[in-house]
Coordinates of C-alpha atoms and ligand atoms in Angstrom, one line a residue:
M501 CA -33.2 -84.9 -3.1
P502 CA -33.1 -81.4 -4.2
F503 CA -36.3 -79.7 -4.4
E504 CA -37.6 -79.4 -8.3
R505 CA -40.7 -77.5 -9.4
K506 CA -43.6 -80.1 -10.4
E507 CA -45.8 -79.9 -13.7
S508 CA -49.1 -78.5 -12.3
P509 CA -52.5 -78.5 -13.8
F510 CA -53.2 -75.5 -11.3
D511 CA -53.1 -71.8 -12.9
N512 CA -54.3 -70.2 -9.7
D513 CA -55.2 -72.5 -7.0
E514 CA -56.2 -69.6 -4.7
A515 CA -59.5 -69.9 -6.5
L516 CA -60.3 -73.0 -4.6
T517 CA -59.3 -71.8 -0.9
K518 CA -61.8 -71.1 1.5
D519 CA -61.1 -67.4 1.8
Y520 CA -61.5 -66.9 -2.0
M521 CA -64.4 -64.4 -2.7
P522 CA -65.9 -64.9 -6.1
D523 CA -67.0 -61.9 -8.5
T524 CA -70.5 -63.1 -8.8
V525 CA -72.6 -65.6 -6.7
L526 CA -74.1 -68.1 -8.5
G527 CA -77.4 -69.7 -8.0
R528 CA -78.7 -67.6 -5.3
D529 CA -80.7 -64.7 -6.9
E530 CA -83.9 -65.3 -4.4
E531 CA -81.4 -65.2 -1.6
L532 CA -79.4 -62.3 -2.8
D533 CA -82.7 -60.7 -3.3
E534 CA -83.8 -60.9 0.4
I535 CA -80.7 -59.9 1.5
S536 CA -80.7 -56.9 -1.0
E537 CA -84.3 -56.0 0.6
V538 CA -83.2 -55.7 4.1
L539 CA -80.1 -53.4 3.2
Q540 CA -82.2 -51.2 1.0
Q541 CA -83.6 -50.0 4.1
L542 CA -80.2 -48.0 4.8
I543 CA -80.0 -47.0 1.2
D544 CA -83.3 -45.7 1.6
N545 CA -82.3 -43.8 4.9
E546 CA -84.9 -45.9 6.7
A547 CA -85.2 -47.9 10.1
P548 CA -82.7 -50.8 9.5
I549 CA -84.1 -54.5 9.7
N550 CA -82.4 -57.0 11.7
T551 CA -81.8 -60.5 10.2
F552 CA -81.2 -63.9 11.0
I553 CA -80.1 -66.2 8.2
Y554 CA -80.0 -69.8 8.5
G555 CA -79.1 -72.5 6.0
V556 CA -77.2 -75.9 6.3
S557 CA -73.0 -75.8 5.7
G558 CA -71.7 -74.4 2.5
T559 CA -75.0 -73.1 1.1
G560 CA -73.4 -69.5 0.2
K561 CA -74.9 -67.6 3.6
T562 CA -71.4 -66.0 4.4
V563 CA -70.3 -65.5 0.5
S564 CA -73.7 -63.8 -0.1
V565 CA -73.9 -61.6 2.7
K566 CA -70.6 -60.0 2.3
Y567 CA -71.3 -59.8 -1.5
Q568 CA -74.2 -57.8 -1.1
L569 CA -72.4 -55.8 1.7
Q570 CA -70.0 -54.7 -0.8
E571 CA -72.3 -54.0 -3.4
L572 CA -74.0 -52.0 -0.8
K573 CA -71.1 -50.2 0.1
Q574 CA -70.7 -49.1 -3.6
G575 CA -74.1 -47.9 -3.8
A576 CA -73.7 -46.0 -0.6
Q577 CA -71.4 -43.8 -2.2
N578 CA -73.9 -42.0 -4.3
Y579 CA -76.2 -40.8 -1.2
D580 CA -74.2 -38.2 1.1
D581 CA -76.9 -38.2 3.7
I582 CA -75.9 -41.6 5.2
S583 CA -72.7 -43.1 6.5
I584 CA -72.7 -47.0 6.5
T585 CA -70.4 -49.1 8.5
F586 CA -70.1 -53.1 8.7
I587 CA -68.5 -55.2 11.1
Y588 CA -68.1 -58.7 10.2
Q589 CA -67.5 -61.0 13.2
N590 CA -67.1 -64.9 12.7
C591 CA -68.1 -66.3 16.3
E592 CA -66.5 -69.8 15.8
S593 CA -63.9 -69.5 18.7
L594 CA -66.2 -67.5 21.2
S595 CA -68.5 -68.9 23.5
S596 CA -70.2 -66.1 25.0
S597 CA -71.5 -62.3 24.2
Y598 CA -68.6 -61.2 26.5
Q599 CA -66.2 -62.7 24.6
A600 CA -67.9 -61.4 21.0
A601 CA -67.9 -57.9 22.3
I602 CA -64.3 -58.2 23.2
S603 CA -63.4 -59.2 19.8
L604 CA -65.5 -56.7 18.1
T605 CA -63.9 -54.0 20.0
N606 CA -60.6 -54.8 19.6
Q607 CA -61.3 -55.5 15.9
L608 CA -62.2 -51.7 15.7
L609 CA -59.2 -50.7 18.0
K610 CA -56.9 -52.4 15.3
D611 CA -58.2 -50.8 12.3
D612 CA -56.2 -47.6 11.1
Q613 CA -59.3 -46.3 10.0
Y614 CA -60.8 -46.1 13.3
A615 CA -57.4 -44.7 15.1
H616 CA -59.8 -42.2 16.6
L617 CA -61.3 -44.5 18.9
H618 CA -58.2 -44.8 21.0
D619 CA -58.5 -41.0 22.0
Q620 CA -62.3 -40.9 22.3
L621 CA -63.2 -44.1 24.2
E622 CA -60.4 -42.9 26.7
I623 CA -59.3 -46.1 27.9
D624 CA -56.0 -47.5 29.0
Y625 CA -55.8 -50.6 26.6
E626 CA -54.1 -50.7 23.1
T627 CA -56.6 -53.8 22.8
L628 CA -58.8 -54.9 25.7
P629 CA -57.8 -58.2 27.4
S630 CA -59.3 -61.3 26.7
S631 CA -60.6 -62.1 30.5
G632 CA -60.9 -59.8 33.7
L633 CA -63.0 -56.8 32.8
P634 CA -66.2 -56.9 34.3
K635 CA -68.8 -57.5 31.6
D636 CA -70.7 -54.1 32.2
T637 CA -67.5 -52.2 31.6
V638 CA -66.9 -54.3 28.1
Y639 CA -70.6 -53.6 27.1
S640 CA -70.2 -50.2 27.5
I641 CA -66.9 -49.9 25.7
F642 CA -68.2 -51.8 23.0
F643 CA -71.4 -49.6 22.3
D644 CA -69.5 -46.7 23.1
A645 CA -67.1 -47.5 20.3
L646 CA -69.8 -48.7 17.8
D647 CA -71.6 -45.0 18.6
H648 CA -68.3 -43.5 17.5
L649 CA -68.4 -45.2 14.0
T650 CA -69.9 -42.1 12.4
Y651 CA -69.5 -40.0 9.9
E652 CA -68.7 -36.9 11.9
D653 CA -65.8 -39.1 13.6
T654 CA -64.2 -40.2 10.1
A655 CA -64.8 -38.7 6.6
Y656 CA -66.1 -35.4 8.0
R657 CA -63.1 -34.8 10.5
E658 CA -60.6 -35.5 7.8
Q659 CA -62.5 -32.8 5.5
L660 CA -62.2 -30.5 8.2
S661 CA -58.7 -31.0 9.0
E662 CA -58.0 -30.5 5.1
A663 CA -59.9 -27.3 5.3
L664 CA -58.4 -25.7 8.3
E665 CA -55.0 -26.4 6.6
N666 CA -56.2 -24.2 3.7
I667 CA -57.9 -21.8 6.0
D668 CA -56.2 -18.7 4.3
Q669 CA -58.7 -19.4 1.5
L670 CA -61.5 -17.7 3.5
E671 CA -62.3 -13.9 3.2
N672 CA -61.4 -13.6 6.7
P673 CA -59.3 -16.1 8.0
P674 CA -59.1 -16.4 11.8
D675 CA -55.7 -17.1 13.7
L676 CA -56.4 -20.5 14.5
Q677 CA -54.1 -22.6 17.1
I678 CA -56.5 -25.5 17.5
G679 CA -57.4 -28.4 15.0
A680 CA -60.6 -30.1 13.7
D681 CA -61.2 -32.3 17.0
E682 CA -60.9 -28.8 19.2
L683 CA -63.2 -27.0 16.9
I684 CA -66.0 -29.7 16.6
W685 CA -65.8 -30.0 20.6
L686 CA -66.0 -26.4 20.7
S687 CA -69.1 -26.1 18.8
K688 CA -71.0 -28.5 20.9
H689 CA -69.5 -27.1 24.3
P690 CA -70.1 -23.4 24.5
F691 CA -67.9 -21.9 27.4
D692 CA -70.3 -21.7 29.7
D693 CA -71.7 -25.2 29.6
V694 CA -68.1 -26.8 29.9
E695 CA -67.4 -29.0 32.9
S696 CA -64.2 -30.7 31.7
V697 CA -62.2 -31.1 28.7
P698 CA -61.3 -34.6 27.2
S699 CA -57.6 -35.1 27.6
Y700 CA -56.9 -36.2 23.9
L701 CA -57.6 -32.4 23.1
S702 CA -55.0 -29.9 22.7
F703 CA -56.1 -26.1 23.2
P704 CA -53.6 -23.3 23.6
P705 CA -52.3 -22.4 27.1
G706 CA -55.0 -20.8 29.1
F707 CA -57.8 -22.4 27.4
E708 CA -58.7 -24.5 30.6
L709 CA -58.5 -21.7 32.8
L710 CA -60.7 -19.8 30.7
V711 CA -63.4 -22.6 30.8
D712 CA -63.1 -23.2 34.7
A713 CA -63.5 -19.3 35.1
E714 CA -66.3 -19.6 32.7
T715 CA -66.7 -16.0 31.2
D716 CA -65.0 -14.4 34.1
L717 CA -61.3 -14.0 34.0
S718 CA -60.8 -11.6 36.7
N719 CA -59.2 -13.9 39.1
T720 CA -56.6 -15.1 36.1
D721 CA -53.5 -14.0 34.9
Y722 CA -55.0 -14.3 31.4
S723 CA -57.1 -11.6 29.6
R724 CA -59.9 -12.7 27.3
S725 CA -58.3 -11.6 24.4
E726 CA -55.0 -13.4 25.0
V727 CA -56.6 -16.7 25.5
L728 CA -59.0 -16.4 22.7
S729 CA -56.5 -15.4 20.3
G730 CA -56.2 -19.1 19.1
I731 CA -59.6 -20.0 19.9
P732 CA -62.7 -18.8 17.8
E733 CA -65.3 -16.9 19.4
D734 CA -68.1 -18.4 17.5
P735 CA -67.2 -21.8 16.7
T736 CA -70.5 -22.8 15.3
T737 CA -70.5 -20.0 12.7
L738 CA -66.6 -20.9 11.7
L739 CA -67.8 -24.5 11.2
A740 CA -70.7 -23.4 9.1
E741 CA -68.5 -21.5 7.2
L742 CA -65.9 -24.2 6.4
E743 CA -68.6 -26.6 5.4
T744 CA -70.0 -24.2 2.9
E745 CA -66.5 -23.0 1.4
F746 CA -65.1 -26.4 1.1
D747 CA -68.3 -28.0 0.4
I748 CA -68.3 -30.5 3.3
R749 CA -71.8 -32.0 4.4
S750 CA -72.8 -31.3 8.1
P751 CA -72.7 -34.2 10.6
D752 CA -76.5 -33.1 11.3
E753 CA -77.6 -34.1 8.0
V754 CA -76.3 -37.4 7.8
T755 CA -77.4 -40.8 9.2
N756 CA -75.0 -42.8 10.6
Y757 CA -75.9 -46.9 10.3
V758 CA -73.8 -49.4 11.9
T759 CA -74.3 -53.1 10.8
V760 CA -72.7 -56.1 12.9
V761 CA -72.5 -59.2 11.2
L762 CA -72.2 -62.2 13.3
D763 CA -71.3 -65.4 11.6
E764 CA -71.9 -68.8 13.0
V765 CA -73.5 -67.2 15.9
D766 CA -74.8 -70.3 17.2
R767 CA -71.4 -70.7 18.6
I768 CA -71.7 -68.4 21.1
G769 CA -74.4 -70.7 22.8
S770 CA -77.2 -69.6 25.1
R771 CA -75.0 -66.7 26.3
D772 CA -76.2 -64.8 23.0
E773 CA -77.7 -61.5 24.5
L774 CA -75.6 -59.2 21.9
L775 CA -77.9 -60.6 19.5
Y776 CA -80.7 -59.0 20.9
E777 CA -78.9 -56.1 22.5
I778 CA -77.5 -54.4 19.3
P779 CA -80.8 -54.1 17.9
R780 CA -81.9 -52.6 20.9
A781 CA -79.1 -50.2 21.8
Q782 CA -80.9 -47.3 20.8
A783 CA -84.0 -47.7 22.4
N784 CA -82.0 -48.6 25.8
N785 CA -79.6 -45.5 25.4
R786 CA -76.6 -47.3 25.0
V787 CA -75.9 -45.5 21.8
S788 CA -77.3 -42.1 20.4
N789 CA -75.3 -41.3 17.3
I790 CA -76.2 -44.4 15.3
R791 CA -78.8 -46.5 14.1
P792 CA -77.7 -50.0 14.9
S793 CA -78.5 -53.6 13.2
V794 CA -77.6 -56.9 13.4
I795 CA -77.1 -59.6 10.9
G796 CA -77.0 -63.1 12.7
I797 CA -75.9 -66.1 10.3
S798 CA -76.2 -69.8 11.6
N799 CA -76.7 -73.7 10.4
D800 CA -77.9 -74.8 13.3
V801 CA -81.4 -75.8 13.0
A802 CA -82.2 -76.0 16.8
Y803 CA -80.4 -72.5 17.4
K804 CA -82.8 -71.0 14.9
E805 CA -85.5 -72.3 16.4
S806 CA -84.2 -70.9 20.2
I807 CA -83.8 -67.5 18.1
Q808 CA -87.7 -67.6 17.4
S809 CA -88.9 -68.3 20.9
K810 CA -86.6 -65.3 22.2
T811 CA -87.6 -62.6 20.0
D812 CA -90.5 -60.6 19.8
S813 CA -91.6 -58.1 17.1
S814 CA -90.1 -55.3 18.5
L815 CA -86.9 -56.4 17.3
R816 CA -87.9 -56.2 13.7
L817 CA -86.2 -59.7 13.0
K818 CA -86.3 -61.1 9.5
E819 CA -85.6 -64.7 8.3
I820 CA -83.9 -65.5 5.5
T821 CA -83.4 -69.4 4.7
F822 CA -80.6 -70.5 2.3
R823 CA -81.5 -73.9 0.5
R824 CA -79.3 -76.6 -0.3
Y825 CA -77.8 -76.4 -3.6
D826 CA -78.9 -78.9 -6.4
A827 CA -76.6 -80.7 -8.6
N828 CA -77.0 -77.9 -11.4
Q829 CA -76.1 -74.8 -9.0
L830 CA -73.0 -76.8 -7.7
G831 CA -72.2 -77.6 -11.2
E832 CA -72.3 -73.7 -12.0
I833 CA -70.1 -72.9 -8.9
L834 CA -67.8 -75.5 -9.6
H835 CA -67.4 -74.7 -13.3
Q836 CA -66.9 -71.0 -12.5
R837 CA -64.0 -72.1 -10.1
A838 CA -62.6 -74.6 -12.4
E839 CA -62.0 -72.1 -15.1
L840 CA -60.2 -69.8 -12.6
A841 CA -57.8 -72.3 -11.0
F842 CA -57.0 -74.6 -13.6
K843 CA -54.8 -74.1 -16.9
D844 CA -56.4 -74.1 -20.0
G845 CA -57.0 -77.7 -21.2
A846 CA -55.8 -78.8 -17.7
Y847 CA -59.2 -80.5 -16.7
D848 CA -61.4 -82.9 -18.0
D849 CA -64.8 -81.3 -18.2
E850 CA -66.4 -84.3 -17.0
I851 CA -65.0 -83.8 -13.5
V852 CA -67.2 -80.6 -12.9
P853 CA -70.9 -82.9 -12.6
L854 CA -68.9 -85.6 -11.1
A855 CA -67.8 -83.5 -8.2
A856 CA -71.5 -81.7 -8.0
A857 CA -72.7 -84.9 -7.8
H858 CA -70.6 -86.1 -5.1
A859 CA -71.2 -82.7 -3.3
R860 CA -74.9 -83.1 -3.8
Q861 CA -74.6 -86.4 -1.9
Q862 CA -73.0 -84.4 1.2
G863 CA -76.1 -82.4 1.1
G864 CA -75.6 -80.0 -1.7
D865 CA -72.4 -78.4 0.5
A866 CA -70.6 -75.8 -2.1
R867 CA -67.5 -76.0 0.3
F868 CA -67.3 -79.8 -0.1
A869 CA -67.5 -79.4 -3.7
I870 CA -64.8 -76.8 -4.1
D871 CA -62.2 -78.6 -1.8
L872 CA -63.0 -81.7 -4.3
L873 CA -61.8 -79.9 -7.2
H874 CA -58.7 -78.9 -5.3
K875 CA -57.9 -82.2 -3.5
A876 CA -58.5 -83.6 -7.1
G877 CA -55.9 -81.1 -8.6
V878 CA -53.3 -81.9 -6.2
K879 CA -53.8 -85.8 -6.8
A880 CA -53.2 -85.1 -10.3
K881 CA -50.0 -83.0 -9.9
N882 CA -48.6 -85.6 -7.6
D883 CA -49.3 -88.5 -9.9
G884 CA -47.5 -86.4 -12.6
D885 CA -50.7 -86.4 -14.5
D886 CA -51.3 -83.1 -16.8
V887 CA -55.4 -83.4 -16.6
V888 CA -57.3 -83.6 -13.8
Q889 CA -59.5 -87.0 -14.6
K890 CA -62.6 -88.0 -13.1
D891 CA -60.4 -91.0 -11.2
H892 CA -58.8 -88.2 -9.2
I893 CA -62.1 -86.6 -8.2
D894 CA -63.2 -90.0 -7.1
E895 CA -60.0 -90.9 -5.2
A896 CA -60.4 -87.5 -3.6
N897 CA -64.0 -87.9 -2.6
E898 CA -63.0 -91.3 -0.9
E899 CA -60.2 -89.4 0.9
K900 CA -62.6 -87.1 2.1
E901 CA -65.1 -89.4 3.0
R902 CA -62.5 -91.6 5.2
D903 CA -61.4 -88.2 6.9
R904 CA -65.0 -87.3 7.7
I905 CA -65.6 -90.9 9.2
Y906 CA -62.3 -90.8 11.1
E907 CA -63.1 -87.5 12.6
V908 CA -66.7 -88.5 13.9
T909 CA -65.3 -91.8 15.1
S910 CA -62.3 -90.7 16.9
D911 CA -64.4 -88.4 19.2
L912 CA -66.6 -91.3 20.4
D913 CA -66.3 -92.4 23.8
A914 CA -65.2 -95.7 24.8
Q915 CA -68.6 -97.5 25.8
Q916 CA -69.6 -96.1 22.0
K917 CA -66.3 -97.3 20.6
V918 CA -67.0 -101.0 21.9
T919 CA -70.4 -100.7 20.8
L920 CA -69.1 -100.2 17.2
S921 CA -66.4 -103.2 17.6
V922 CA -69.6 -105.2 18.4
I923 CA -71.3 -104.0 15.4
M924 CA -68.3 -104.8 13.4
L925 CA -67.5 -108.3 14.9
H926 CA -71.2 -109.2 13.8
D927 CA -70.8 -107.7 10.3
L928 CA -67.8 -109.7 9.9
R929 CA -69.9 -113.0 10.8
D930 CA -72.6 -111.7 8.2
E931 CA -75.1 -111.0 11.0
T932 CA -76.2 -107.6 10.2
P933 CA -78.4 -105.6 10.0
I934 CA -78.9 -106.3 13.7
S935 CA -81.2 -105.2 16.5
R936 CA -80.2 -103.9 19.8
E937 CA -81.4 -107.1 21.8
S938 CA -79.2 -109.3 19.4
L939 CA -76.1 -107.3 19.8
Y940 CA -76.6 -106.8 23.4
P941 CA -75.1 -110.2 24.9
K942 CA -72.0 -109.3 22.9
Y943 CA -71.7 -105.9 23.9
K944 CA -72.0 -106.7 27.6
Q945 CA -69.3 -109.3 27.4
L946 CA -67.0 -107.1 25.7
S947 CA -67.5 -104.2 27.5
G948 CA -67.2 -106.1 30.8
E949 CA -64.1 -107.6 29.7
L950 CA -62.2 -104.3 28.4
L951 CA -63.8 -101.7 30.2
D952 CA -64.8 -103.5 33.4
K953 CA -68.2 -102.1 33.2
T954 CA -71.5 -102.8 31.1
T955 CA -74.4 -100.0 30.6
S956 CA -78.0 -100.9 30.3
K957 CA -79.9 -101.7 27.0
R958 CA -81.1 -98.4 27.0
R959 CA -77.8 -96.6 27.0
V960 CA -76.7 -99.0 24.4
A961 CA -79.8 -97.9 22.3
D962 CA -78.7 -94.2 22.8
Y963 CA -75.2 -95.2 21.4
L964 CA -76.7 -96.6 18.3
K965 CA -79.1 -93.6 17.6
E966 CA -75.9 -91.3 18.1
M967 CA -73.7 -93.5 15.4
Y968 CA -76.8 -93.4 13.1
Q969 CA -77.1 -89.7 13.3
L970 CA -73.4 -89.3 12.6
G971 CA -73.7 -91.1 9.6
L972 CA -71.6 -94.2 10.8
L973 CA -74.5 -96.7 11.0
N974 CA -77.4 -97.3 8.9
R975 CA -81.0 -98.0 10.3
K976 CA -83.8 -99.6 8.9
D977 CA -87.5 -100.2 10.7
N978 CA -88.0 -103.5 12.1
Y979 CA -90.7 -103.3 14.5
G980 CA -90.4 -106.3 16.8
G981 CA -93.7 -106.1 19.0
P982 CA -94.1 -103.8 22.2
G983 CA -91.1 -103.3 24.2
K984 CA -88.8 -104.5 21.5
S985 CA -86.4 -102.1 19.7
G986 CA -88.0 -101.2 16.4
Y987 CA -84.5 -100.7 14.4
V988 CA -81.7 -103.0 13.1
Y989 CA -78.4 -101.5 12.3
E990 CA -75.7 -102.2 10.1
L991 CA -72.1 -100.4 9.3
D992 CA -72.6 -97.7 6.9
T993 CA -69.6 -97.6 4.9
V994 CA -67.5 -100.6 5.9
D995 CA -63.7 -99.5 6.1
Y996 CA -62.8 -101.9 8.5
E997 CA -59.3 -100.5 8.5
M998 CA -60.6 -97.4 9.7
I999 CA -62.5 -98.4 12.4
L1000 CA -59.5 -100.5 13.6
R1001 CA -57.5 -97.5 13.6
V1002 CA -59.7 -95.6 15.7
L1003 CA -60.3 -98.6 17.9
G1004 CA -56.5 -99.2 18.4
E1005 CA -56.1 -95.7 19.6
T1006 CA -54.7 -95.8 23.3
D1007 CA -56.5 -92.9 24.5
P1008 CA -60.2 -92.9 24.4
S1009 CA -62.5 -91.1 27.1
G1010 CA -63.6 -93.7 29.7
M1011 CA -60.9 -96.2 28.9
P1012 CA -59.1 -98.2 32.1
E1013 CA -55.2 -97.0 31.6
G1014 CA -52.8 -99.2 29.7
S1015 CA -55.9 -101.0 27.2
D1016 CA -57.2 -100.9 23.9
L1017 CA -60.4 -101.6 22.3
L1018 CA -59.2 -104.4 20.2
S1019 CA -60.6 -107.6 21.4
T1020 CA -59.3 -111.2 20.9
E1021 CA -62.3 -112.0 19.4
L1022 CA -62.5 -109.3 17.1
I1023 CA -58.8 -109.7 15.7
D1024 CA -59.3 -113.4 15.0
E1025 CA -62.6 -112.9 13.3
L1026 CA -61.0 -110.4 11.3
E1027 CA -58.1 -112.4 10.4
S1028 CA -60.2 -115.6 9.4
F1029 CA -62.3 -113.1 7.2
A1030 CA -59.0 -111.7 5.7
D1031 CA -58.0 -115.5 4.8
G1032 CA -61.4 -116.1 3.5
K1033 CA -60.9 -113.1 1.4
S1034 CA -57.2 -114.0 0.0
A1035 CA -58.5 -117.5 -0.6
V1036 CA -61.5 -116.0 -2.5
R1037 CA -59.0 -113.5 -4.3
E1038 CA -56.3 -116.4 -5.2
A1039 CA -59.2 -118.6 -6.8
T1040 CA -60.7 -115.4 -9.0
Q1041 CA -57.4 -114.1 -9.4
T1042 CA -58.7 -110.7 -8.7
Q1043 CA -56.4 -107.6 -7.7
S1044 CA -58.4 -106.2 -5.0
S1045 CA -56.3 -104.9 -2.2
V1046 CA -56.4 -106.1 1.4
D1047 CA -57.4 -102.5 2.0
S1048 CA -60.7 -103.2 0.7
W1049 CA -61.8 -106.0 2.4
K1050 CA -65.5 -105.8 1.6
Ligands
ATP155 N1 -73.3 -69.1 -4.9 C1 -72.2 -69.3 -5.0 N2 -71.1 -69.0 -5.7 C2 -69.7 -68.9 -5.6 N3 -69.2 -69.4 -4.4 C3 -69.8 -70.0 -3.5 C4 -71.3 -70.0 -3.8 N4 -71.8 -70.6 -2.6 C5 -70.8 -70.9 -1.9 N5 -69.9 -70.7 -2.2 C6 -68.3 -71.2 -1.8 O1 -68.4 -72.2 -1.1 C7 -67.8 -71.8 0.1 C8 -68.8 -71.9 1.2 O2 -69.6 -71.0 1.1 P1 -70.3 -70.1 2.3 O3 -69.3 -70.0 3.5 O4 -70.7 -68.9 1.9 O5 -71.1 -71.1 3.0 P2 -72.0 -71.0 4.3 O6 -73.5 -71.4 3.8 O7 -71.7 -69.5 5.1 O8 -71.5 -72.0 5.1 P3 -71.3 -72.4 7.0 O9 -72.4 -72.3 7.5 O10 -70.6 -73.8 7.0 O11 -70.4 -71.0 7.1 C9 -67.2 -70.6 0.1 O12 -65.6 -70.7 -0.5 C10 -67.8 -70.0 -1.0 O13 -67.2 -68.9 -1.9

């Protein structure tokens, strides 16, 4: 069938993608203020504050930080005594500080605006290899790179190069054969103080001889005037003259701030020393040209606690907490996105509060809310509907819930899956909620038959607790006296089809080869349940599908 363009409710579906950067961040006034308080230090040219931002998923941490950094960048343009550089790193796929340092360094090495680093770091690589280098080497390259993110190395050099091209505008222009890099270098290394010249600098012939011989050229073939013909005798004065004539701010008058943002920093786990090394880099003499600081972002509460135990007051670590969105805030965010994403009149206004309510139930996750709108739009398009309606949102929500449950369930190991099948069996027999004690005999039997081994009641209690924490099971208090489990369990969302799919998968970890977890007993019970359902259905003439058994 030839492809033909479909009618679509979308005007700009980009506005519902995960990397879309909104013009305004809604409903986060307090949090934005707290971030701006931290960043204000840089505008005020005062000691930077290190920050740790915590909040559950989708509470707008990343978008708020990025938004405020943009604002700060704009604000900073009004002040020429500060230079501010940010580096953003998502640590999602990194498992140590070593990897984070490599990734950050490579990000800088790949960035055209920092092309000077390739010369200045004097490393043999275009980018650092992902493994193989000693940790100390990686750290020293990384901090060296940070130390070169300065005004002098960027804007100043550019302006100076331009000034040198127009040097004939000076009253007494010197006859120069060197560029901005050499001039800056010379101004810092008077001839009698020079050990070696970096390989990336290019001086006229004879310069190195002059350097080696210091001021005495008697044993060379060069005369001093010959060598100095392309080199200013007093580079410091020439620089000062160029700065004044061409209105260039001297690097001595500029403070360089470098802020490293480590998003999802909990992913680098316990080997997270970078988070502490960056703020201390100046005190530990790892950098001398910049004032470094760090912003760590995480949604892991356990990580937040570990940070608190590792930091002391010398770190000046300010903590900012992002609260969950309420339904109104989610509604505002969704309204903003829906207006951008959908064509005029292509969505029913009711979808916004409905999607907000669903997302609120998911813990106030804005990412979930926006994705719901996107999925609903795609559903409307595929159904050939001009307008996105409430039904599309509900369907999208169910689909997302199924995906979520499938994801967590398929990660369970074989023992946990057997426990899940036992709960399902009891559920089919109307015997839930059920206690650990009551389900243990069936667990023991099925686990023995299917997996050839059983575990203790205590382990089964652990499985139940884990599945409760994953949101697969509901749990109620049912204290049964000393030594008895205090809880009873039942399935949270009863989607037998999905559980069967997970149980039927061939290779869950811990399974003997060639078997699956669908016990004959479970299948029989399910069949009689389905028969019962169809009998009820026939009797009541309802249209419910076999998929929604319960
Ligand atoms: N206040 C807001 N205004 C507009 N868009 C928002 C707002 N909050 C979140 N979003 C959007 O929701 C999505 C998730 O936000 P963000 O990535 O900032 O959350 P997060 O708290 O960093 O989540 P995680 O911890 O999972 O990384 C993004 O697409 C973002 O643009």
